[in-house]
GROMACS .gro file of C-alpha atoms in nm:
model
  322
    1MET     CA    1  -0.150   0.023  -0.753
    2SER     CA    2  -0.476  -0.051  -0.568
    3ASP     CA    3  -0.359   0.170  -0.278
    4LEU     CA    4  -0.321   0.464  -0.514
    5VAL     CA    5  -0.684   0.502  -0.615
    6ILE     CA    6  -0.714   0.686  -0.944
    7SER     CA    7  -1.023   0.897  -1.007
    8LEU     CA    8  -1.085   1.003  -1.364
    9GLY     CA    9  -1.405   1.185  -1.275
   10PHE     CA   10  -1.636   0.915  -1.407
   11SER     CA   11  -1.950   0.844  -1.207
   12GLY     CA   12  -1.987   0.516  -1.388
   13VAL     CA   13  -1.852   0.337  -1.695
   14PRO     CA   14  -2.087   0.160  -1.938
   15ALA     CA   15  -2.015  -0.212  -1.955
   16GLU     CA   16  -1.922  -0.192  -2.324
   17LEU     CA   17  -1.654   0.070  -2.240
   18GLN     CA   18  -1.504  -0.113  -1.941
   19GLU     CA   19  -1.218  -0.250  -2.152
   20ASN     CA   20  -1.137   0.101  -2.273
   21PHE     CA   21  -1.153   0.232  -1.918
   22ASP     CA   22  -0.909  -0.036  -1.798
   23ALA     CA   23  -0.677   0.046  -2.086
   24ALA     CA   24  -0.692   0.416  -1.999
   25LEU     CA   25  -0.585   0.337  -1.640
   26ALA     CA   26  -0.300   0.123  -1.771
   27TYR     CA   27  -0.180   0.406  -1.995
   28LEU     CA   28  -0.194   0.648  -1.706
   29ARG     CA   29   0.021   0.416  -1.496
   30ALA     CA   30   0.265   0.370  -1.786
   31GLN     CA   31   0.378   0.730  -1.770
   32VAL     CA   32   0.626   0.623  -1.502
   33SER     CA   33   0.835   0.307  -1.478
   34PRO     CA   34   0.717   0.013  -1.261
   35ALA     CA   35   1.009   0.075  -1.019
   36THR     CA   36   0.914   0.442  -0.980
   37LEU     CA   37   0.549   0.347  -0.934
   38ARG     CA   38   0.642   0.105  -0.655
   39ALA     CA   39   0.848   0.375  -0.484
   40TYR     CA   40   0.559   0.624  -0.517
   41GLN     CA   41   0.320   0.368  -0.372
   42SER     CA   42   0.541   0.306  -0.070
   43ASP     CA   43   0.602   0.679  -0.012
   44PHE     CA   44   0.233   0.770  -0.046
   45LYS     CA   45   0.139   0.499   0.204
   46ILE     CA   46   0.374   0.661   0.457
   47PHE     CA   47   0.216   1.002   0.395
   48CYS     CA   48  -0.137   0.859   0.423
   49SER     CA   49  -0.055   0.683   0.749
   50TRP     CA   50   0.086   1.005   0.895
   51CYS     CA   51  -0.223   1.203   0.784
   52ASP     CA   52  -0.457   0.944   0.935
   53GLN     CA   53  -0.265   0.950   1.262
   54HIS     CA   54  -0.311   1.327   1.292
   55GLY     CA   55  -0.656   1.362   1.138
   56LEU     CA   56  -0.538   1.546   0.827
   57SER     CA   57  -0.662   1.522   0.469
   58ARG     CA   58  -0.457   1.304   0.236
   59VAL     CA   59  -0.589   1.439  -0.097
   60PRO     CA   60  -0.616   1.725  -0.130
   61ALA     CA   61  -0.329   1.788   0.106
   62THR     CA   62  -0.255   2.138   0.233
   63PRO     CA   63   0.078   2.325   0.230
   64GLU     CA   64   0.058   2.342   0.610
   65SER     CA   65   0.023   1.961   0.647
   66LEU     CA   66   0.312   1.903   0.405
   67ILE     CA   67   0.538   2.139   0.597
   68LEU     CA   68   0.459   1.953   0.919
   69PHE     CA   69   0.510   1.617   0.744
   70LEU     CA   70   0.849   1.726   0.610
   71ALA     CA   71   0.958   1.848   0.953
   72ASN     CA   72   0.844   1.524   1.116
   73GLN     CA   73   1.029   1.312   0.864
   74ALA     CA   74   1.350   1.519   0.876
   75GLN     CA   75   1.354   1.506   1.256
   76GLY     CA   76   1.318   1.129   1.226
   77GLY     CA   77   1.638   1.109   1.021
   78ILE     CA   78   1.484   1.073   0.671
   79SER     CA   79   1.723   1.214   0.408
   80ALA     CA   80   1.638   1.508   0.183
   81VAL     CA   81   1.674   1.278  -0.119
   82THR     CA   82   1.401   1.049   0.016
   83LEU     CA   83   1.183   1.348   0.109
   84GLU     CA   84   1.206   1.480  -0.247
   85ARG     CA   85   1.081   1.143  -0.373
   86ARG     CA   86   0.795   1.145  -0.121
   87MET     CA   87   0.694   1.491  -0.240
   88ALA     CA   88   0.703   1.356  -0.598
   89SER     CA   89   0.464   1.075  -0.503
   90ILE     CA   90   0.219   1.322  -0.345
   91ARG     CA   91   0.244   1.549  -0.651
   92TYR     CA   92   0.179   1.248  -0.880
   93ILE     CA   93  -0.141   1.150  -0.698
   94HIS     CA   94  -0.273   1.505  -0.705
   95GLN     CA   95  -0.201   1.524  -1.079
   96LEU     CA   96  -0.387   1.197  -1.141
   97LYS     CA   97  -0.687   1.336  -0.958
   98ASN     CA   98  -0.659   1.666  -1.145
   99ILE     CA   99  -0.611   1.860  -0.819
  100PRO     CA  100  -0.352   2.138  -0.777
  101SER     CA  101  -0.052   1.999  -0.591
  102PRO     CA  102   0.055   2.174  -0.269
  103THR     CA  103   0.407   2.036  -0.316
  104ASP     CA  104   0.488   2.338  -0.535
  105HIS     CA  105   0.380   2.591  -0.272
  106VAL     CA  106   0.656   2.841  -0.199
  107HIS     CA  107   0.661   2.755   0.173
  108VAL     CA  108   0.679   2.381   0.106
  109ARG     CA  109   0.975   2.427  -0.129
  110ALA     CA  110   1.141   2.661   0.121
  111THR     CA  111   1.100   2.406   0.401
  112LEU     CA  112   1.262   2.133   0.191
  113ALA     CA  113   1.545   2.372   0.103
  114GLY     CA  114   1.593   2.446   0.473
  115ILE     CA  115   1.610   2.076   0.551
  116LYS     CA  116   1.883   2.032   0.288
  117ARG     CA  117   2.077   2.326   0.428
  118THR     CA  118   2.045   2.203   0.786
  119HIS     CA  119   2.094   1.827   0.739
  120GLY     CA  120   2.265   1.808   0.398
  121SER     CA  121   2.129   1.640   0.086
  122GLN     CA  122   2.269   1.298   0.192
  123ALA     CA  123   2.290   1.171  -0.165
  124LYS     CA  124   2.276   0.793  -0.194
  125HIS     CA  125   2.600   0.601  -0.206
  126GLN     CA  126   2.714   0.516  -0.557
  127LYS     CA  127   2.790   0.152  -0.627
  128GLU     CA  128   3.145   0.075  -0.724
  129PRO     CA  129   3.230   0.016  -1.092
  130LEU     CA  130   3.347  -0.327  -1.205
  131LEU     CA  131   3.662  -0.273  -1.407
  132ASP     CA  132   3.770  -0.478  -1.708
  133HIS     CA  133   4.023  -0.696  -1.523
  134GLN     CA  134   3.763  -0.774  -1.252
  135LEU     CA  135   3.505  -0.873  -1.515
  136LEU     CA  136   3.753  -1.112  -1.673
  137GLU     CA  137   3.804  -1.280  -1.335
  138MET     CA  138   3.427  -1.310  -1.290
  139LEU     CA  139   3.379  -1.459  -1.636
  140ALA     CA  140   3.644  -1.722  -1.563
  141LEU     CA  141   3.437  -1.844  -1.267
  142THR     CA  142   3.112  -1.904  -1.457
  143PRO     CA  143   3.034  -2.279  -1.470
  144ASP     CA  144   2.995  -2.482  -1.791
  145THR     CA  145   2.620  -2.519  -1.743
  146LEU     CA  146   2.334  -2.350  -1.926
  147ALA     CA  147   2.300  -2.104  -1.638
  148GLY     CA  148   2.674  -2.039  -1.657
  149VAL     CA  149   2.653  -1.975  -2.033
  150ARG     CA  150   2.369  -1.730  -1.967
  151ASP     CA  151   2.558  -1.555  -1.686
  152ARG     CA  152   2.867  -1.518  -1.911
  153ALA     CA  153   2.653  -1.352  -2.176
  154ILE     CA  154   2.489  -1.118  -1.921
  155LEU     CA  155   2.820  -1.010  -1.768
  156ALA     CA  156   3.003  -0.964  -2.099
  157LEU     CA  157   2.718  -0.794  -2.283
  158GLY     CA  158   2.618  -0.581  -1.983
  159PHE     CA  159   2.972  -0.448  -1.963
  160ALA     CA  160   3.048  -0.418  -2.336
  161GLY     CA  161   2.722  -0.229  -2.395
  162ALA     CA  162   2.720  -0.028  -2.072
  163PHE     CA  163   2.366  -0.154  -2.017
  164ARG     CA  164   2.128  -0.056  -1.743
  165ARG     CA  165   1.976  -0.362  -1.576
  166SER     CA  166   1.631  -0.263  -1.703
  167GLU     CA  167   1.763  -0.257  -2.060
  168LEU     CA  168   1.911  -0.606  -2.028
  169ALA     CA  169   1.590  -0.739  -1.873
  170ALA     CA  170   1.377  -0.588  -2.152
  171LEU     CA  171   1.600  -0.703  -2.439
  172GLN     CA  172   1.415  -0.911  -2.702
  173PHE     CA  173   1.554  -1.138  -2.973
  174VAL     CA  174   1.403  -0.908  -3.236
  175ASP     CA  175   1.615  -0.623  -3.096
  176LEU     CA  176   1.941  -0.799  -3.197
  177ARG     CA  177   2.111  -0.733  -3.531
  178PHE     CA  178   2.440  -0.916  -3.591
  179ASP     CA  179   2.670  -0.784  -3.863
  180ARG     CA  180   2.907  -0.971  -4.093
  181VAL     CA  181   3.227  -0.884  -3.906
  182GLY     CA  182   3.115  -1.020  -3.569
  183HIS     CA  183   2.975  -0.715  -3.396
  184LEU     CA  184   2.619  -0.644  -3.283
  185ILE     CA  185   2.368  -0.362  -3.281
  186CYS     CA  186   2.107  -0.372  -3.006
  187ASN     CA  187   1.789  -0.174  -3.048
  188ILE     CA  188   1.702  -0.030  -2.706
  189GLN     CA  189   1.331   0.030  -2.726
  190ARG     CA  190   1.302   0.222  -2.402
  191SER     CA  191   1.542   0.335  -2.132
  192LYS     CA  192   1.556   0.551  -1.820
  193THR     CA  193   1.620   0.868  -2.022
  194ASP     CA  194   1.386   0.766  -2.307
  195GLN     CA  195   1.052   0.699  -2.137
  196SER     CA  196   0.860   0.794  -2.454
  197GLY     CA  197   1.010   0.491  -2.631
  198LYS     CA  198   1.185   0.659  -2.924
  199GLY     CA  199   1.462   0.404  -2.888
  200PHE     CA  200   1.826   0.410  -2.995
  201GLU     CA  201   2.084   0.173  -3.140
  202LYS     CA  202   2.358   0.052  -2.906
  203PRO     CA  203   2.677  -0.068  -3.080
  204ILE     CA  204   2.837  -0.374  -2.922
  205TYR     CA  205   3.202  -0.430  -3.006
  206ASN     CA  206   3.293  -0.798  -2.976
  207GLY     CA  207   3.660  -0.753  -2.888
  208SER     CA  208   3.926  -1.014  -2.822
  209GLN     CA  209   3.893  -1.035  -2.441
  210PHE     CA  210   3.525  -1.014  -2.348
  211GLN     CA  211   3.380  -1.142  -2.677
  212ALA     CA  212   3.034  -1.029  -2.572
  213VAL     CA  213   2.881  -1.110  -2.911
  214VAL     CA  214   3.031  -1.460  -2.919
  215ARG     CA  215   2.911  -1.529  -2.563
  216LEU     CA  216   2.563  -1.397  -2.644
  217LYS     CA  217   2.537  -1.621  -2.951
  218ALA     CA  218   2.647  -1.920  -2.742
  219TRP     CA  219   2.366  -1.855  -2.495
  220LEU     CA  220   2.103  -1.807  -2.770
  221ASN     CA  221   2.211  -2.128  -2.944
  222GLU     CA  222   2.230  -2.348  -2.634
  223ALA     CA  223   1.901  -2.215  -2.495
  224GLY     CA  224   1.733  -2.241  -2.837
  225ILE     CA  225   1.611  -1.883  -2.832
  226THR     CA  226   1.485  -1.750  -3.166
  227GLU     CA  227   1.217  -1.513  -3.035
  228GLY     CA  228   1.096  -1.348  -2.718
  229PRO     CA  229   1.308  -1.239  -2.421
  230VAL     CA  230   1.686  -1.276  -2.458
  231PHE     CA  231   1.773  -1.344  -2.093
  232ARG     CA  232   1.555  -1.601  -1.918
  233ARG     CA  233   1.517  -1.801  -1.602
  234ILE     CA  234   1.643  -2.157  -1.578
  235ASP     CA  235   1.398  -2.423  -1.457
  236TRP     CA  236   1.461  -2.696  -1.200
  237ALA     CA  237   1.573  -2.936  -1.475
  238GLY     CA  238   1.837  -2.693  -1.605
  239GLY     CA  239   1.649  -2.577  -1.915
  240ALA     CA  240   1.564  -2.224  -2.028
  241THR     CA  241   1.207  -2.113  -1.957
  242GLU     CA  242   1.006  -1.853  -2.147
  243GLN     CA  243   1.010  -1.620  -1.845
  244ALA     CA  244   1.236  -1.316  -1.875
  245LEU     CA  245   1.486  -1.244  -1.601
  246SER     CA  246   1.397  -0.939  -1.398
  247GLY     CA  247   1.636  -0.652  -1.332
  248GLN     CA  248   1.663  -0.771  -0.972
  249TRP     CA  249   1.778  -1.116  -1.086
  250ILE     CA  250   2.043  -0.958  -1.308
  251GLY     CA  251   2.163  -0.761  -1.007
  252ARG     CA  252   2.188  -1.084  -0.804
  253ILE     CA  253   2.398  -1.244  -1.078
  254VAL     CA  254   2.644  -0.954  -1.073
  255LYS     CA  255   2.668  -0.963  -0.694
  256LYS     CA  256   2.717  -1.341  -0.696
  257TYR     CA  257   3.025  -1.331  -0.917
  258ALA     CA  258   3.160  -1.015  -0.756
  259GLY     CA  259   3.157  -1.208  -0.429
  260LEU     CA  260   3.328  -1.508  -0.586
  261ILE     CA  261   3.632  -1.295  -0.678
  262GLY     CA  262   3.654  -1.156  -0.325
  263LEU     CA  263   3.474  -0.824  -0.364
  264ASP     CA  264   3.231  -0.691  -0.101
  265VAL     CA  265   2.894  -0.758  -0.261
  266LYS     CA  266   2.723  -0.464  -0.088
  267ASP     CA  267   2.942  -0.228  -0.292
  268PHE     CA  268   2.834  -0.370  -0.629
  269ALA     CA  269   2.517  -0.402  -0.832
  270ALA     CA  270   2.403  -0.448  -1.191
  271HIS     CA  271   2.483  -0.080  -1.250
  272SER     CA  272   2.847  -0.165  -1.178
  273LEU     CA  273   2.867  -0.312  -1.530
  274ARG     CA  274   2.759   0.021  -1.684
  275SER     CA  275   2.975   0.239  -1.462
  276GLY     CA  276   3.262  -0.006  -1.508
  277PHE     CA  277   3.257   0.037  -1.885
  278ILE     CA  278   3.256   0.418  -1.849
  279THR     CA  279   3.533   0.412  -1.591
  280SER     CA  280   3.749   0.168  -1.789
  281ALA     CA  281   3.703   0.381  -2.104
  282GLY     CA  282   3.791   0.693  -1.907
  283GLU     CA  283   4.110   0.540  -1.775
  284ARG     CA  284   4.212   0.492  -2.142
  285ASP     CA  285   4.126   0.854  -2.235
  286VAL     CA  286   3.843   0.752  -2.470
  287GLN     CA  287   3.664   1.056  -2.605
  288LEU     CA  288   3.346   1.154  -2.426
  289TYR     CA  289   3.121   1.142  -2.734
  290LYS     CA  290   3.239   0.788  -2.816
  291ILE     CA  291   3.148   0.671  -2.466
  292MET     CA  292   2.804   0.833  -2.500
  293GLU     CA  293   2.746   0.648  -2.828
  294VAL     CA  294   2.752   0.325  -2.627
  295THR     CA  295   2.576   0.441  -2.308
  296GLY     CA  296   2.302   0.632  -2.488
  297GLN     CA  297   2.323   0.918  -2.239
  298LYS     CA  298   2.217   1.261  -2.355
  299ASP     CA  299   2.367   1.471  -2.078
  300PRO     CA  300   2.750   1.467  -2.075
  301ARG     CA  301   2.753   1.573  -1.709
  302THR     CA  302   2.633   1.227  -1.608
  303VAL     CA  303   2.925   1.060  -1.786
  304LEU     CA  304   3.173   1.319  -1.656
  305ARG     CA  305   3.091   1.222  -1.297
  306TYR     CA  306   3.227   0.873  -1.365
  307LEU     CA  307   3.522   1.004  -1.567
  308ARG     CA  308   3.621   1.239  -1.286
  309ARG     CA  309   3.642   0.943  -1.047
  310ALA     CA  310   3.844   0.745  -1.300
  311ASN     CA  311   4.091   1.030  -1.355
  312LEU     CA  312   4.104   1.167  -1.002
  313PHE     CA  313   4.476   1.099  -0.962
  314LYS     CA  314   4.576   1.122  -1.328
  315ASN     CA  315   4.804   1.426  -1.379
  316HIS     CA  316   4.743   1.520  -1.017
  317ALA     CA  317   4.855   1.872  -0.918
  318GLY     CA  318   5.089   1.723  -0.660
  319ASP     CA  319   5.257   1.475  -0.897
  320GLY     CA  320   5.628   1.549  -0.907
  321PHE     CA  321   5.668   1.731  -0.580
  322LEU     CA  322   5.456   1.557  -0.316
   0.00000   0.00000   0.00000
């Protein structure tokens, strides 16, 4: 975050308060996720470079400079979705410096709306869901090594709990509560829609096919995990380290096994486990509120987007006469 210099208005911090000052900066940064912060950093660099090139002020920026920046970017083929994120990064920096943000100016908003109307929103391509039968094929190809045992647990649990990759990466042993009948409750301490960290309990049904709980226990036992991160890296000697797997690594694992069963890896990601659970449930007419109990989503419209894709041809208007 060194490129996004934060000014709290202090002319100097006494040495005895330096630790508090550093903590205050850390708390300020924690208001957004690390992934969002990285995106903001990249976007703000682009804006700063453009301003420097044309001799314009970065912060505070003016509505006029933002309008010109938006036009320049749109003419260069940058999508409206990306431009919205770049505006968010500029707004974030102005907020940190306690300066009114020009991104909310009526003419700036109107320019962005005009770009959307002219070029379209160009929403990003959704990754394909991994359906239950595909996951079973992937599980069958995991090797009988410690890494394979881990990968089986990630794939099965990620699907059975409709996990986001960030939730899997952040999962701690203390978050697991196994019940007497073989199921599991995972305490999700923080998620994409719960940035304040209220948390929620995710019920994991073991089932007879995926056996996510059984596979998770096998990984914990073989890796000797009794505390700390649940999913970890494997060292050169084939043993589990204390280092948690990142969300990116989990995505690579999903892509790896998707490729092994003949799928195009560019169409799949870690999120394919989550969307695959929703889609598979939708194909079986599972009630919306029961799906949301597992996903933890608050807005049903998000789930309905997946269900609409799953049921696109179910009871189609043309069935029977086309």
